[in-house]
mmCIF file of C-alpha atoms in Angstrom:
data_model
loop_
_atom_site.group_PDB
_atom_site.id
_atom_site.type_symbol
_atom_site.label_atom_id
_atom_site.label_comp_id
_atom_site.label_asym_id
_atom_site.label_seq_id
_atom_site.Cartn_x
_atom_site.Cartn_y
_atom_site.Cartn_z
ATOM 1 C CA MET J 181 129.302 84.876 116.899
ATOM 2 C CA ASP J 182 126.679 86.841 118.842
ATOM 3 C CA LYS J 183 127.817 85.998 122.354
ATOM 4 C CA GLN J 184 125.096 88.001 124.062
ATOM 5 C CA ARG J 185 122.398 86.112 122.184
ATOM 6 C CA LEU J 186 124.016 82.776 123.016
ATOM 7 C CA VAL J 187 124.108 83.663 126.715
ATOM 8 C CA GLN J 188 120.485 84.787 126.695
ATOM 9 C CA THR J 189 119.338 81.570 125.043
ATOM 10 C CA ALA J 190 121.428 79.390 127.356
ATOM 11 C CA GLN J 191 120.073 81.153 130.420
ATOM 12 C CA ALA J 192 116.499 80.821 129.160
ATOM 13 C CA LEU J 193 116.996 77.080 128.669
ATOM 14 C CA VAL J 194 118.072 76.614 132.286
ATOM 15 C CA ALA J 195 115.439 78.923 133.769
ATOM 16 C CA ASP J 196 114.505 78.156 137.356
ATOM 17 C CA LYS J 197 112.035 75.274 137.804
ATOM 18 C CA LYS J 198 112.010 74.457 134.075
ATOM 19 C CA GLY J 199 113.422 71.615 132.022
ATOM 20 C CA ILE J 200 114.073 70.675 128.404
ATOM 21 C CA LEU J 201 111.731 68.207 126.697
ATOM 22 C CA ALA J 202 113.471 65.629 124.513
ATOM 23 C CA ALA J 203 111.051 65.001 121.631
ATOM 24 C CA ASP J 204 113.806 63.833 119.308
ATOM 25 C CA GLU J 205 113.115 60.102 119.360
ATOM 26 C CA SER J 206 114.425 58.312 116.295
ATOM 27 C CA GLY J 207 112.019 56.405 114.085
ATOM 28 C CA VAL J 208 113.054 53.142 115.731
ATOM 29 C CA THR J 209 112.612 54.436 119.278
ATOM 30 C CA ILE J 210 109.216 56.052 118.765
ATOM 31 C CA LYS J 211 107.970 52.969 116.892
ATOM 32 C CA ARG J 212 108.851 50.848 119.899
ATOM 33 C CA ARG J 213 106.903 53.191 122.163
ATOM 34 C CA PHE J 214 103.909 53.251 119.843
ATOM 35 C CA ASP J 215 103.990 49.454 119.518
ATOM 36 C CA SER J 216 103.584 49.203 123.296
ATOM 37 C CA ILE J 217 100.190 50.960 123.032
ATOM 38 C CA ASN J 218 99.172 49.372 119.710
ATOM 39 C CA VAL J 219 99.542 52.569 117.662
ATOM 40 C CA GLU J 220 101.106 52.431 114.208
ATOM 41 C CA SER J 221 104.111 54.705 113.818
ATOM 42 C CA THR J 222 103.458 56.889 110.776
ATOM 43 C CA GLU J 223 104.393 60.466 109.976
ATOM 44 C CA LYS J 224 100.847 61.511 110.924
ATOM 45 C CA THR J 225 100.711 59.665 114.255
ATOM 46 C CA ARG J 226 104.132 61.008 115.199
ATOM 47 C CA LEU J 227 102.965 64.513 114.285
ATOM 48 C CA ASP J 228 99.700 64.146 116.228
ATOM 49 C CA TYR J 229 101.539 62.902 119.305
ATOM 50 C CA ARG J 230 104.101 65.678 119.337
ATOM 51 C CA GLU J 231 101.603 68.403 118.486
ATOM 52 C CA MET J 232 99.477 67.261 121.427
ATOM 53 C CA LEU J 233 102.478 67.732 123.717
ATOM 54 C CA PHE J 234 103.455 71.103 122.268
ATOM 55 C CA ARG J 235 99.948 72.581 122.478
ATOM 56 C CA THR J 236 99.322 71.529 126.078
ATOM 57 C CA ALA J 237 98.013 74.516 128.024
ATOM 58 C CA GLY J 238 100.558 75.925 130.461
ATOM 59 C CA VAL J 239 103.372 73.671 129.241
ATOM 60 C CA SER J 240 105.843 76.566 129.157
ATOM 61 C CA ASP J 241 105.470 76.930 132.916
ATOM 62 C CA PHE J 242 107.602 73.801 133.138
ATOM 63 C CA ILE J 243 109.368 73.420 129.775
ATOM 64 C CA SER J 244 111.926 75.948 128.502
ATOM 65 C CA GLY J 245 112.909 74.252 125.266
ATOM 66 C CA VAL J 246 112.111 71.226 123.122
ATOM 67 C CA ILE J 247 114.637 69.079 121.247
ATOM 68 C CA LEU J 248 113.196 68.116 117.875
ATOM 69 C CA PHE J 249 114.017 65.452 115.303
ATOM 70 C CA ASP J 250 114.740 66.488 111.706
ATOM 71 C CA GLU J 251 111.291 65.279 110.623
ATOM 72 C CA THR J 252 109.522 67.270 113.329
ATOM 73 C CA ILE J 253 111.203 70.636 112.783
ATOM 74 C CA ARG J 254 109.844 70.619 109.219
ATOM 75 C CA GLN J 255 106.250 69.676 110.088
ATOM 76 C CA GLU J 256 103.118 71.767 110.373
ATOM 77 C CA GLY J 257 100.290 71.293 112.834
ATOM 78 C CA ALA J 258 96.686 70.453 112.014
ATOM 79 C CA ASP J 259 95.891 74.130 111.389
ATOM 80 C CA GLY J 260 98.890 74.652 109.099
ATOM 81 C CA THR J 261 101.077 76.353 111.717
ATOM 82 C CA PRO J 262 104.710 75.160 111.649
ATOM 83 C CA LEU J 263 105.472 73.247 114.839
ATOM 84 C CA VAL J 264 108.409 75.582 115.460
ATOM 85 C CA LYS J 265 105.950 78.490 115.631
ATOM 86 C CA VAL J 266 103.653 76.462 117.878
ATOM 87 C CA LEU J 267 106.561 76.132 120.302
ATOM 88 C CA THR J 268 107.637 79.774 120.181
ATOM 89 C CA GLY J 269 104.008 80.835 120.511
ATOM 90 C CA GLN J 270 103.869 78.794 123.702
ATOM 91 C CA GLY J 271 107.020 80.494 124.989
ATOM 92 C CA MET J 272 109.390 77.579 124.378
ATOM 93 C CA ILE J 273 112.652 77.475 122.418
ATOM 94 C CA PRO J 274 112.846 74.962 119.541
ATOM 95 C CA GLY J 275 116.018 72.891 119.395
ATOM 96 C CA ILE J 276 117.319 70.187 117.084
ATOM 97 C CA LYS J 277 119.277 66.945 117.486
ATOM 98 C CA VAL J 278 122.056 67.085 114.901
ATOM 99 C CA ASP J 279 124.115 63.961 115.539
ATOM 100 C CA LYS J 280 123.427 60.901 113.392
ATOM 101 C CA GLY J 281 123.902 58.201 115.990
ATOM 102 C CA THR J 282 126.805 55.991 116.947
ATOM 103 C CA ILE J 283 128.968 53.516 115.048
ATOM 104 C CA PRO J 284 131.910 51.342 116.154
ATOM 105 C CA LEU J 285 135.068 53.411 116.454
ATOM 106 C CA PRO J 286 137.583 52.523 113.705
ATOM 107 C CA SER J 287 140.379 50.326 115.067
ATOM 108 C CA ALA J 288 138.505 50.076 118.383
ATOM 109 C CA PRO J 289 135.244 48.185 117.678
ATOM 110 C CA ASP J 290 134.425 47.831 121.379
ATOM 111 C CA GLU J 291 133.984 51.607 121.580
ATOM 112 C CA LEU J 292 131.502 53.905 119.883
ATOM 113 C CA VAL J 293 131.844 57.258 118.157
ATOM 114 C CA THR J 294 129.039 59.579 117.101
ATOM 115 C CA GLU J 295 128.613 60.513 113.442
ATOM 116 C CA GLY J 296 127.233 63.703 111.927
ATOM 117 C CA LEU J 297 130.044 66.203 111.386
ATOM 118 C CA ASP J 298 130.021 65.839 107.589
ATOM 119 C CA GLY J 299 127.962 68.687 106.147
ATOM 120 C CA LEU J 300 127.050 69.919 109.619
ATOM 121 C CA ARG J 301 127.755 73.603 108.916
ATOM 122 C CA ASP J 302 125.216 73.649 106.071
ATOM 123 C CA ARG J 303 122.643 71.705 108.107
ATOM 124 C CA LEU J 304 122.995 74.125 111.007
ATOM 125 C CA ASN J 305 122.416 77.110 108.767
ATOM 126 C CA GLU J 306 119.270 75.435 107.453
ATOM 127 C CA TYR J 307 118.034 74.758 110.986
ATOM 128 C CA VAL J 308 118.538 78.415 111.855
ATOM 129 C CA GLU J 309 116.309 79.310 108.900
ATOM 130 C CA LEU J 310 113.726 76.809 110.175
ATOM 131 C CA GLY J 311 113.704 78.548 113.572
ATOM 132 C CA ALA J 312 115.953 76.482 115.826
ATOM 133 C CA GLY J 313 117.565 78.166 118.812
ATOM 134 C CA PHE J 314 119.759 75.361 120.139
ATOM 135 C CA THR J 315 121.263 72.010 119.196
ATOM 136 C CA LYS J 316 122.159 68.703 120.843
ATOM 137 C CA TRP J 317 124.853 66.089 120.231
ATOM 138 C CA ARG J 318 125.204 62.881 122.267
ATOM 139 C CA ALA J 319 128.362 60.824 122.676
ATOM 140 C CA VAL J 320 128.202 57.397 124.320
ATOM 141 C CA ILE J 321 130.970 56.153 126.610
ATOM 142 C CA ASN J 322 130.820 52.500 127.680
ATOM 143 C CA ILE J 323 132.606 51.234 130.783
ATOM 144 C CA ALA J 324 134.367 47.861 130.651
ATOM 145 C CA ASP J 325 137.679 46.421 131.785
ATOM 146 C CA ASP J 326 139.540 47.866 128.799
ATOM 147 C CA THR J 327 137.307 50.778 127.848
ATOM 148 C CA PRO J 328 137.120 53.632 127.439
ATOM 149 C CA THR J 329 140.589 54.091 125.989
ATOM 150 C CA PRO J 330 142.301 57.474 125.625
ATOM 151 C CA TYR J 331 141.728 57.108 121.880
ATOM 152 C CA GLY J 332 137.997 56.584 122.365
ATOM 153 C CA LEU J 333 137.638 59.482 124.763
ATOM 154 C CA ASN J 334 139.603 61.799 122.502
ATOM 155 C CA ALA J 335 137.586 60.883 119.405
ATOM 156 C CA ASN J 336 134.262 61.547 121.107
ATOM 157 C CA ALA J 337 135.424 64.696 122.880
ATOM 158 C CA HIS J 338 136.796 66.102 119.630
ATOM 159 C CA SER J 339 133.467 65.496 117.858
ATOM 160 C CA LEU J 340 131.517 67.107 120.698
ATOM 161 C CA ALA J 341 133.739 70.178 120.650
ATOM 162 C CA ARG J 342 133.660 70.506 116.870
ATOM 163 C CA PHE J 343 129.866 70.264 116.940
ATOM 164 C CA ALA J 344 129.728 72.912 119.680
ATOM 165 C CA ALA J 345 132.007 75.304 117.804
ATOM 166 C CA LEU J 346 130.015 74.956 114.593
ATOM 167 C CA SER J 347 126.726 75.443 116.444
ATOM 168 C CA GLN J 348 127.910 78.660 118.050
ATOM 169 C CA GLU J 349 129.227 79.888 114.713
ATOM 170 C CA ALA J 350 125.657 79.517 113.405
ATOM 171 C CA GLY J 351 124.217 81.324 116.443
ATOM 172 C CA LEU J 352 122.871 78.184 118.122
ATOM 173 C CA VAL J 353 123.438 77.146 121.745
ATOM 174 C CA PRO J 354 124.946 73.635 121.800
ATOM 175 C CA ILE J 355 123.980 71.043 124.385
ATOM 176 C CA VAL J 356 127.111 68.921 124.776
ATOM 177 C CA GLU J 357 126.179 65.463 126.063
ATOM 178 C CA PRO J 358 129.003 63.056 126.932
ATOM 179 C CA GLU J 359 126.903 60.205 128.328
ATOM 180 C CA VAL J 360 128.848 57.711 130.415
ATOM 181 C CA LEU J 361 126.657 54.616 130.587
ATOM 182 C CA ARG J 362 126.312 53.297 134.127
ATOM 183 C CA ASP J 363 125.323 49.791 132.999
ATOM 184 C CA GLY J 364 127.703 46.944 133.793
ATOM 185 C CA GLY J 365 129.363 45.084 136.615
ATOM 186 C CA HIS J 366 131.845 47.847 137.435
ATOM 187 C CA SER J 367 131.966 49.623 140.775
ATOM 188 C CA ILE J 368 130.680 53.085 141.542
ATOM 189 C CA GLU J 369 134.313 54.139 141.997
ATOM 190 C CA ARG J 370 135.107 52.986 138.455
ATOM 191 C CA CYS J 371 132.112 54.941 137.149
ATOM 192 C CA PHE J 372 133.350 58.067 138.944
ATOM 193 C CA GLU J 373 136.828 57.589 137.490
ATOM 194 C CA VAL J 374 135.570 57.249 133.911
ATOM 195 C CA THR J 375 133.170 60.176 134.270
ATOM 196 C CA GLU J 376 135.983 62.380 135.554
ATOM 197 C CA GLU J 377 138.280 61.327 132.704
ATOM 198 C CA THR J 378 135.526 61.961 130.172
ATOM 199 C CA LEU J 379 134.687 65.434 131.441
ATOM 200 C CA ARG J 380 138.355 66.415 131.590
ATOM 201 C CA GLU J 381 138.840 65.382 127.962
ATOM 202 C CA VAL J 382 135.656 67.120 126.816
ATOM 203 C CA LEU J 383 136.498 70.373 128.584
ATOM 204 C CA ASP J 384 140.026 70.255 127.186
ATOM 205 C CA GLN J 385 138.696 69.854 123.647
ATOM 206 C CA LEU J 386 136.132 72.616 124.137
ATOM 207 C CA ALA J 387 138.944 74.943 125.171
ATOM 208 C CA ARG J 388 141.178 73.860 122.279
ATOM 209 C CA GLN J 389 138.421 74.538 119.773
ATOM 210 C CA LYS J 390 137.608 77.919 121.338
ATOM 211 C CA VAL J 391 134.042 77.105 122.339
ATOM 212 C CA PHE J 392 132.389 79.930 124.302
ATOM 213 C CA LEU J 393 131.582 78.067 127.516
ATOM 214 C CA VAL J 394 129.027 80.558 128.842
ATOM 215 C CA GLY J 395 127.062 80.136 125.624
ATOM 216 C CA MET J 396 126.633 76.366 125.815
ATOM 217 C CA LEU J 397 125.142 73.716 128.081
ATOM 218 C CA LEU J 398 126.931 70.624 129.378
ATOM 219 C CA GLU J 399 124.748 67.588 129.996
ATOM 220 C CA PRO J 400 126.821 64.964 131.824
ATOM 221 C CA SER J 401 125.310 61.607 132.696
#
């Protein structure tokens, strides 16, 4: 693990007055957005849309890094330049979403767990070769009368920490995203309580799995 490189990348991603652009919409999500403006969602239209964003003049004055989808990190622009090189040429760091979405948690179908750990080490090494500098993994925590349970929190926190450890092993800065959904009829006090419990569990798992905290980003809800 090159800790100095991880720190440099993490600091560049949170540079003053800059943000990270999430261009990692799934096929379903981007189709819904294109449908709203009567544009067919094809590989070409998705490429044209994202290339337009990436080539915007002066974009790096405001954007430090861009989270890509697996399709996008492999694409080339209209002039044959890989989109990863378009981003680095603009002064932005390419990143990649590596989780594979949520499924019901076994034995707790009212809770969700994020998939994607199987084969992750090999995928991360490939993304490094493709030019990625950071990764992202999102866990989803729902608030209800009986959820989240300690089991649900532990399962998601463990996955987040394992993802983070594997990312750093590959030389990539992980963005750890335990998203506590605010939707529902619960109180703001209940939301605070669940968020605190979630962050405590995530930080505990990060420590247990020896994640280098200075070389990662935490994106709480």
